[in-house]
mmCIF file of N, CA, C and O in Angstrom:
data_model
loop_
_atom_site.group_PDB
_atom_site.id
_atom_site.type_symbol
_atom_site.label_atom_id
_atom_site.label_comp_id
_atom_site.label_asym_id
_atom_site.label_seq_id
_atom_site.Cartn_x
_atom_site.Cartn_y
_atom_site.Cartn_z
ATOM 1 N N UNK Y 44 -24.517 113.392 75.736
ATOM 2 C CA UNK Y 44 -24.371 112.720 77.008
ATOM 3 C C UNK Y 44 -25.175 111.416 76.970
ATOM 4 O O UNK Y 44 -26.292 111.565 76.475
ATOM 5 N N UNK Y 45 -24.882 110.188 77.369
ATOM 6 C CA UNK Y 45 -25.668 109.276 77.437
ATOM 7 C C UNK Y 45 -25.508 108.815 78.785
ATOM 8 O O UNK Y 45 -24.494 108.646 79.463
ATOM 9 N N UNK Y 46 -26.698 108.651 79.023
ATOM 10 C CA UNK Y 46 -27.469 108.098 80.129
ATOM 11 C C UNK Y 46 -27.279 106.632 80.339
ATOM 12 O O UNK Y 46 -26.918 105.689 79.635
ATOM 13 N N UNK Y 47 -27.718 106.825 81.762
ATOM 14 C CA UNK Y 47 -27.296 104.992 82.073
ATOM 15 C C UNK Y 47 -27.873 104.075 81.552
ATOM 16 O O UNK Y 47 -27.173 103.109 81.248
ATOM 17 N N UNK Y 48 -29.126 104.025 81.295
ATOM 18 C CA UNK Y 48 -30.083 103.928 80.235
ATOM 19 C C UNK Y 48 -29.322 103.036 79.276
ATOM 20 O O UNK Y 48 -29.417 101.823 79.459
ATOM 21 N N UNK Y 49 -28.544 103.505 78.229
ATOM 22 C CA UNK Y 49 -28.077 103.870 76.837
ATOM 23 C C UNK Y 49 -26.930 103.028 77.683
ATOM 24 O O UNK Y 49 -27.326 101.980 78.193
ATOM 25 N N UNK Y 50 -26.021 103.267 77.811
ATOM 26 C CA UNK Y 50 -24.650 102.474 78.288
ATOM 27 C C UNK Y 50 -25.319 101.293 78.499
ATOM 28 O O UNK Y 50 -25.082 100.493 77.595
ATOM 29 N N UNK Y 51 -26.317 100.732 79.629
ATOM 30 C CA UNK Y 51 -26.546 99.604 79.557
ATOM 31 C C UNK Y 51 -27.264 98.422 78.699
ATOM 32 O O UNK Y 51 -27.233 97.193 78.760
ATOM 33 N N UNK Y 52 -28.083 99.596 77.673
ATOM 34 C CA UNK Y 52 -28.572 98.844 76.763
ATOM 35 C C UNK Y 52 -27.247 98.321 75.394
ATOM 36 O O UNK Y 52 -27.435 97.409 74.589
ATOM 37 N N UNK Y 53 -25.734 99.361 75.486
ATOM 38 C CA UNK Y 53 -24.700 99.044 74.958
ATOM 39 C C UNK Y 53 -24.285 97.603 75.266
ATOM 40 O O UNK Y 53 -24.475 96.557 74.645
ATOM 41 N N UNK Y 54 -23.741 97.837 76.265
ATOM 42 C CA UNK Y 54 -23.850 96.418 77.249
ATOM 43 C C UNK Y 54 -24.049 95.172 76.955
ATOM 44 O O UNK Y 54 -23.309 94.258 76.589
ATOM 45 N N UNK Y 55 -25.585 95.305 77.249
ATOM 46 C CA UNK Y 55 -26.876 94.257 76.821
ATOM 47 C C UNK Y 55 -26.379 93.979 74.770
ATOM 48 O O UNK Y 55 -26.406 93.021 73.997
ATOM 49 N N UNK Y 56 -26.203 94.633 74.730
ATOM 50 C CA UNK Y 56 -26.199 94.499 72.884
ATOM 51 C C UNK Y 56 -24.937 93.763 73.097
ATOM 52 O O UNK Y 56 -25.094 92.613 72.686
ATOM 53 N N UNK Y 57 -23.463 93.995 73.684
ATOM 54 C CA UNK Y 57 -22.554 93.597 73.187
ATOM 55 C C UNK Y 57 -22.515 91.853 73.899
ATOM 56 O O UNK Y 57 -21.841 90.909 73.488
ATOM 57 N N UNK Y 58 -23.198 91.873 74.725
ATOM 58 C CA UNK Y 58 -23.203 90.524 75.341
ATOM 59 C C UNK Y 58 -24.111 89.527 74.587
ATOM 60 O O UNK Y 58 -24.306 88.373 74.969
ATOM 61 N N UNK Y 59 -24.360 89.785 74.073
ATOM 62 C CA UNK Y 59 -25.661 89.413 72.609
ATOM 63 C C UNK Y 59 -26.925 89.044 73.067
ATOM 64 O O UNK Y 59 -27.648 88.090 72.778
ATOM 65 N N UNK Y 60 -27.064 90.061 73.902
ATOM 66 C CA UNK Y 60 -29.030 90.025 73.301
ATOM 67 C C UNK Y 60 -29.646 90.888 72.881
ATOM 68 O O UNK Y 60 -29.488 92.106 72.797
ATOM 69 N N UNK Y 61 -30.780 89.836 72.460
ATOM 70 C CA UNK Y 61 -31.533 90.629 70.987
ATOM 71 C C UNK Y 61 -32.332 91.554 71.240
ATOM 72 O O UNK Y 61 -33.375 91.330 71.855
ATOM 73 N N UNK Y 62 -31.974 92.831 70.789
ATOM 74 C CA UNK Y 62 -32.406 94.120 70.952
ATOM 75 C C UNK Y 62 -33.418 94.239 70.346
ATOM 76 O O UNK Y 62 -34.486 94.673 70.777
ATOM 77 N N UNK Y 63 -33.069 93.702 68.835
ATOM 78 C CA UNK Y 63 -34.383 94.475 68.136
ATOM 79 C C UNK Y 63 -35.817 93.490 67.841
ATOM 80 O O UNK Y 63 -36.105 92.449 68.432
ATOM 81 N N UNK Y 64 -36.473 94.062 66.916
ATOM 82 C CA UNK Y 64 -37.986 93.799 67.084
ATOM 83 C C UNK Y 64 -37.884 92.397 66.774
ATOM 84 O O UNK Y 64 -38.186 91.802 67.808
ATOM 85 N N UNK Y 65 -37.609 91.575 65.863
ATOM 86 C CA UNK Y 65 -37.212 90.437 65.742
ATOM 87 C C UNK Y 65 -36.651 89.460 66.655
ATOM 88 O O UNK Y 65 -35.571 89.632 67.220
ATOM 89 N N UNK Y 66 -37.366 88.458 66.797
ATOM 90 C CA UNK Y 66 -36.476 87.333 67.268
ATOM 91 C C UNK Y 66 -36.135 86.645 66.828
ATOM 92 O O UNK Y 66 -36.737 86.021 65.954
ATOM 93 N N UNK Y 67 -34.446 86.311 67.406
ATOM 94 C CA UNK Y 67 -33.265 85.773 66.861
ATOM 95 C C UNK Y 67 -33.882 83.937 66.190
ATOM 96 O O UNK Y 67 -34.696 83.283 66.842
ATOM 97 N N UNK Y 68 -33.378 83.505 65.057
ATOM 98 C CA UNK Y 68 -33.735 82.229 65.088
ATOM 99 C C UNK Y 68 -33.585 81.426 65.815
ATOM 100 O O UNK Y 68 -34.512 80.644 66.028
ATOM 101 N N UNK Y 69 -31.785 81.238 66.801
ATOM 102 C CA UNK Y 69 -31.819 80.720 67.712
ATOM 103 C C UNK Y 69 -31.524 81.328 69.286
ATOM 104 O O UNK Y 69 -30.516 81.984 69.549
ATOM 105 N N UNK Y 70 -32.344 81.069 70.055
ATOM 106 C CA UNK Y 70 -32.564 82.219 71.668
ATOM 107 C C UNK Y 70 -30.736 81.600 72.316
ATOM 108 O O UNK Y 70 -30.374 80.463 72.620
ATOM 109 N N UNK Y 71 -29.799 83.194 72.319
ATOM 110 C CA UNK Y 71 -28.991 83.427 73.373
ATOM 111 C C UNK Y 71 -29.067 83.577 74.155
ATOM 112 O O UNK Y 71 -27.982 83.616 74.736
ATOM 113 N N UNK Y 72 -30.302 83.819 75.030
ATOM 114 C CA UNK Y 72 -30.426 84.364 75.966
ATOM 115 C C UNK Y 72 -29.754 84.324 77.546
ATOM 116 O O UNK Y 72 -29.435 85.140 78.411
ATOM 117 N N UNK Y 73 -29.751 82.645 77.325
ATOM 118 C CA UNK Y 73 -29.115 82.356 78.145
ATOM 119 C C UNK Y 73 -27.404 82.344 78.562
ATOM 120 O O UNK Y 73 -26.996 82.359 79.723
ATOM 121 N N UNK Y 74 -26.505 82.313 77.301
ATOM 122 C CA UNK Y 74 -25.450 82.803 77.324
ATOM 123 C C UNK Y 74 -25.034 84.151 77.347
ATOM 124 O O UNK Y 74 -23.975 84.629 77.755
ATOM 125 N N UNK Y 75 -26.318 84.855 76.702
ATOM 126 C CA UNK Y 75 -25.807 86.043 77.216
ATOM 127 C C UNK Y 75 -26.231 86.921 78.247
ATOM 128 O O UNK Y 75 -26.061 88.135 78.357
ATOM 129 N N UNK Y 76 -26.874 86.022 79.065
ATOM 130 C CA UNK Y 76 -27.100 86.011 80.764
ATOM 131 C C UNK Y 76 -25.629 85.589 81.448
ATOM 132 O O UNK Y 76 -25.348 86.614 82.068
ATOM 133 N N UNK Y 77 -24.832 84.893 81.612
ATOM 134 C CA UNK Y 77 -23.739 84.406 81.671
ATOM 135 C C UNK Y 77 -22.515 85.694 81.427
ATOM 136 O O UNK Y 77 -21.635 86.197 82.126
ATOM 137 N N UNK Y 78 -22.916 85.842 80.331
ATOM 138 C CA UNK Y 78 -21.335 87.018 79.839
ATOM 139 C C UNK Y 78 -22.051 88.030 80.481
ATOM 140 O O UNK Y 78 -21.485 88.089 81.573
ATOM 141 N N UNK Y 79 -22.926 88.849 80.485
ATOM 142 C CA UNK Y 79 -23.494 90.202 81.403
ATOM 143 C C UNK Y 79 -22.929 90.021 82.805
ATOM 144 O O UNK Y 79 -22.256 90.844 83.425
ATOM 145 N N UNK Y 80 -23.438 88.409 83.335
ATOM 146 C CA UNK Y 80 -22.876 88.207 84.592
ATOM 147 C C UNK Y 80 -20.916 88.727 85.146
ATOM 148 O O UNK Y 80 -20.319 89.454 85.940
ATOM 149 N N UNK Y 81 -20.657 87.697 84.014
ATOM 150 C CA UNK Y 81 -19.465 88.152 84.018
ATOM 151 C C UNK Y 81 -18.751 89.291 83.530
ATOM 152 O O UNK Y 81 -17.559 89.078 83.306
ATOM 153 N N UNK Y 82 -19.200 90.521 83.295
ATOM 154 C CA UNK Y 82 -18.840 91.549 82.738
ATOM 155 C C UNK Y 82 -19.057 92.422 83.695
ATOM 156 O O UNK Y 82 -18.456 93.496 83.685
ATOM 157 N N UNK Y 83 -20.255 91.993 85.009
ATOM 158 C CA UNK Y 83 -21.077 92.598 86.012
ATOM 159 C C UNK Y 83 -19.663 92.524 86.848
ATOM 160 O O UNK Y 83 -18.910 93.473 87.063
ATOM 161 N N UNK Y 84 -19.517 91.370 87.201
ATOM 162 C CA UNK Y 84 -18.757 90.750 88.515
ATOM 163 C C UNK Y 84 -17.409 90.758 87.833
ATOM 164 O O UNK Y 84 -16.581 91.378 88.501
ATOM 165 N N UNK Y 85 -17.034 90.362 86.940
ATOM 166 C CA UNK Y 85 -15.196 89.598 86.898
ATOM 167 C C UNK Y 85 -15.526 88.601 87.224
ATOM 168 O O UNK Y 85 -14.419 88.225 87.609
ATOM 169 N N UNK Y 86 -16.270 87.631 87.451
ATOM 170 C CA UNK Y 86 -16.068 86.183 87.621
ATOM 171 C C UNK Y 86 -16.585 85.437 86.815
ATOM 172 O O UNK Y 86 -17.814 85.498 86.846
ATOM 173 N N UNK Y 87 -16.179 84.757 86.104
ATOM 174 C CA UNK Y 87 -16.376 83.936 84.788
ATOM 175 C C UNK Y 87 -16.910 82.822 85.321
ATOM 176 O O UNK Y 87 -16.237 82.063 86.018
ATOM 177 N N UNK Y 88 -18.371 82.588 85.000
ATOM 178 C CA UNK Y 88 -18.998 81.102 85.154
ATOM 179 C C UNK Y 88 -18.824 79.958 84.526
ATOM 180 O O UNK Y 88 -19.642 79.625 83.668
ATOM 181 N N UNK Y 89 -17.877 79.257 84.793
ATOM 182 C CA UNK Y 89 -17.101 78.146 83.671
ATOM 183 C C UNK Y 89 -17.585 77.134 84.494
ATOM 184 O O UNK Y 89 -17.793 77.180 85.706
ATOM 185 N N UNK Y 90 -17.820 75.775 83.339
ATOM 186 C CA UNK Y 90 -17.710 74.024 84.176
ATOM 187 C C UNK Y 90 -17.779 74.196 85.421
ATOM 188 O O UNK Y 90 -18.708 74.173 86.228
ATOM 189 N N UNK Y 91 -16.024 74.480 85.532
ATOM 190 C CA UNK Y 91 -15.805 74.209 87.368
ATOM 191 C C UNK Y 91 -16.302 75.024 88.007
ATOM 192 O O UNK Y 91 -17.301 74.659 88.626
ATOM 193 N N UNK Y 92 -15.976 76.096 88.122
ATOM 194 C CA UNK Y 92 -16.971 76.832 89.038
ATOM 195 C C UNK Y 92 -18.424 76.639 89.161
ATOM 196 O O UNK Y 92 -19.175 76.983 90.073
ATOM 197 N N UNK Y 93 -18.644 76.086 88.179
ATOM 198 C CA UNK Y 93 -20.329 75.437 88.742
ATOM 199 C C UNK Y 93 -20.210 73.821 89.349
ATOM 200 O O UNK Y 93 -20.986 73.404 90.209
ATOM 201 N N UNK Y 94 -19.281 73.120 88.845
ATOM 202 C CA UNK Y 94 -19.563 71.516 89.569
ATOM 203 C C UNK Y 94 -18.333 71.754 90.974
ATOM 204 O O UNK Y 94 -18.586 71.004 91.917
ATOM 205 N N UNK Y 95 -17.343 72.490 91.149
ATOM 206 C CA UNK Y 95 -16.701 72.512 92.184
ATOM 207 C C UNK Y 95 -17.276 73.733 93.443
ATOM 208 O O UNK Y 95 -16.736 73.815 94.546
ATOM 209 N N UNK Y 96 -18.169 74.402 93.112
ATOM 210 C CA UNK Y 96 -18.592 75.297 94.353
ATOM 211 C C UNK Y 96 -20.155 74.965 94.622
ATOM 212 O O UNK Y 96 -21.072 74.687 93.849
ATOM 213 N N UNK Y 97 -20.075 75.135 96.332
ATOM 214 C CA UNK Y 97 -20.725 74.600 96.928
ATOM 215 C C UNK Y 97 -22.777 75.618 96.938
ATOM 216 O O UNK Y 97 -23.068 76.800 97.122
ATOM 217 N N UNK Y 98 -23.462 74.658 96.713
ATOM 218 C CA UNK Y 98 -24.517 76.327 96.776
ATOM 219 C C UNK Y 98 -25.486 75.778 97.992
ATOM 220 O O UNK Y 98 -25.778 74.623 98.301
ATOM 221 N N UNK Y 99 -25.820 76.867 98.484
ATOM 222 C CA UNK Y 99 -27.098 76.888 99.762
ATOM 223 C C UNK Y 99 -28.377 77.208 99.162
ATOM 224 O O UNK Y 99 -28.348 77.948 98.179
ATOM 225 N N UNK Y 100 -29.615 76.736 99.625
ATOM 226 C CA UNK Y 100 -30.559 77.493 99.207
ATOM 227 C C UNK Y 100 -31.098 77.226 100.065
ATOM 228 O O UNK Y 100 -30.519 76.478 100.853
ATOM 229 N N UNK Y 101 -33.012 77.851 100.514
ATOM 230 C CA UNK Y 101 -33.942 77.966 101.322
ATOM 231 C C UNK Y 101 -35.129 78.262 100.953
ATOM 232 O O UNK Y 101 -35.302 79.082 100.051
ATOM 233 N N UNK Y 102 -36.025 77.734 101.495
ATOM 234 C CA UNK Y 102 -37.260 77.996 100.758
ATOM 235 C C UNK Y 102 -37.818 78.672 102.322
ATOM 236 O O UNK Y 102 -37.633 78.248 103.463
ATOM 237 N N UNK Y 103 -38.636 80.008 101.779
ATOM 238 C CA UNK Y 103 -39.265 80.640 103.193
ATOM 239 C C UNK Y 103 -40.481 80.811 102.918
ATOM 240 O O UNK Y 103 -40.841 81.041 101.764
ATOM 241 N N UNK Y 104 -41.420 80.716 104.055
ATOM 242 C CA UNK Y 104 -42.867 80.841 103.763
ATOM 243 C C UNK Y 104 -43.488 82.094 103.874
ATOM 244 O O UNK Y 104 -43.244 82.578 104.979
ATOM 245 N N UNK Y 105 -44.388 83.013 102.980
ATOM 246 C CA UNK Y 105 -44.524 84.289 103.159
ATOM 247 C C UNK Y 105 -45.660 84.008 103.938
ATOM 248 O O UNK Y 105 -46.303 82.984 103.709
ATOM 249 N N UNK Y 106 -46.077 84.997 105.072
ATOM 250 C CA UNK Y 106 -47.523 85.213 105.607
ATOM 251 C C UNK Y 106 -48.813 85.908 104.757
ATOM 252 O O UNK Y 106 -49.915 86.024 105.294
#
C-alpha cells in the first residue's frame, strides 16, 4: 500500500525535482514548481497566461 506520502514524493520526482542527496548541477526547481502546479490544477502556466491575466495583491499589517 503506499501512502500519500510516497505518491507525492512520485509526483515530485516525475516533475523533476531533485530527490536525492546530491544537488543537481543545474537548479530546476523552478520549472518544476510550474509543472507540479500544473499537474495540481490543469492549468498550464504559459507566456500568456502570465502577461494577459490580471493579478491583485495586498499587503496587511499584522498586530
Amino acid at each position: 500500500m503506499t501512502t500519500v506520502g510516497d505518491r507525492t514524493l512520485l509526483i515530485e520526482e516525475r516533475m523533476g525535482f531533485p530527490l536525492d542527496e546530491e544537488a543537481p548541477e543545474e537548479d530546476l526547481s523552478a520549472p518544476a514548481a510550474f509543472a507540479l502546479a500544473e499537474h495540481l490544477t490543469g492549468i498550464a502556466v504559459t507566456p500568456e497566461l502570465l502577461r494577459d491575466t490580471t493579478f491583485a495583491c495586498a499587503t496587511l499589517r499584522l498586530r
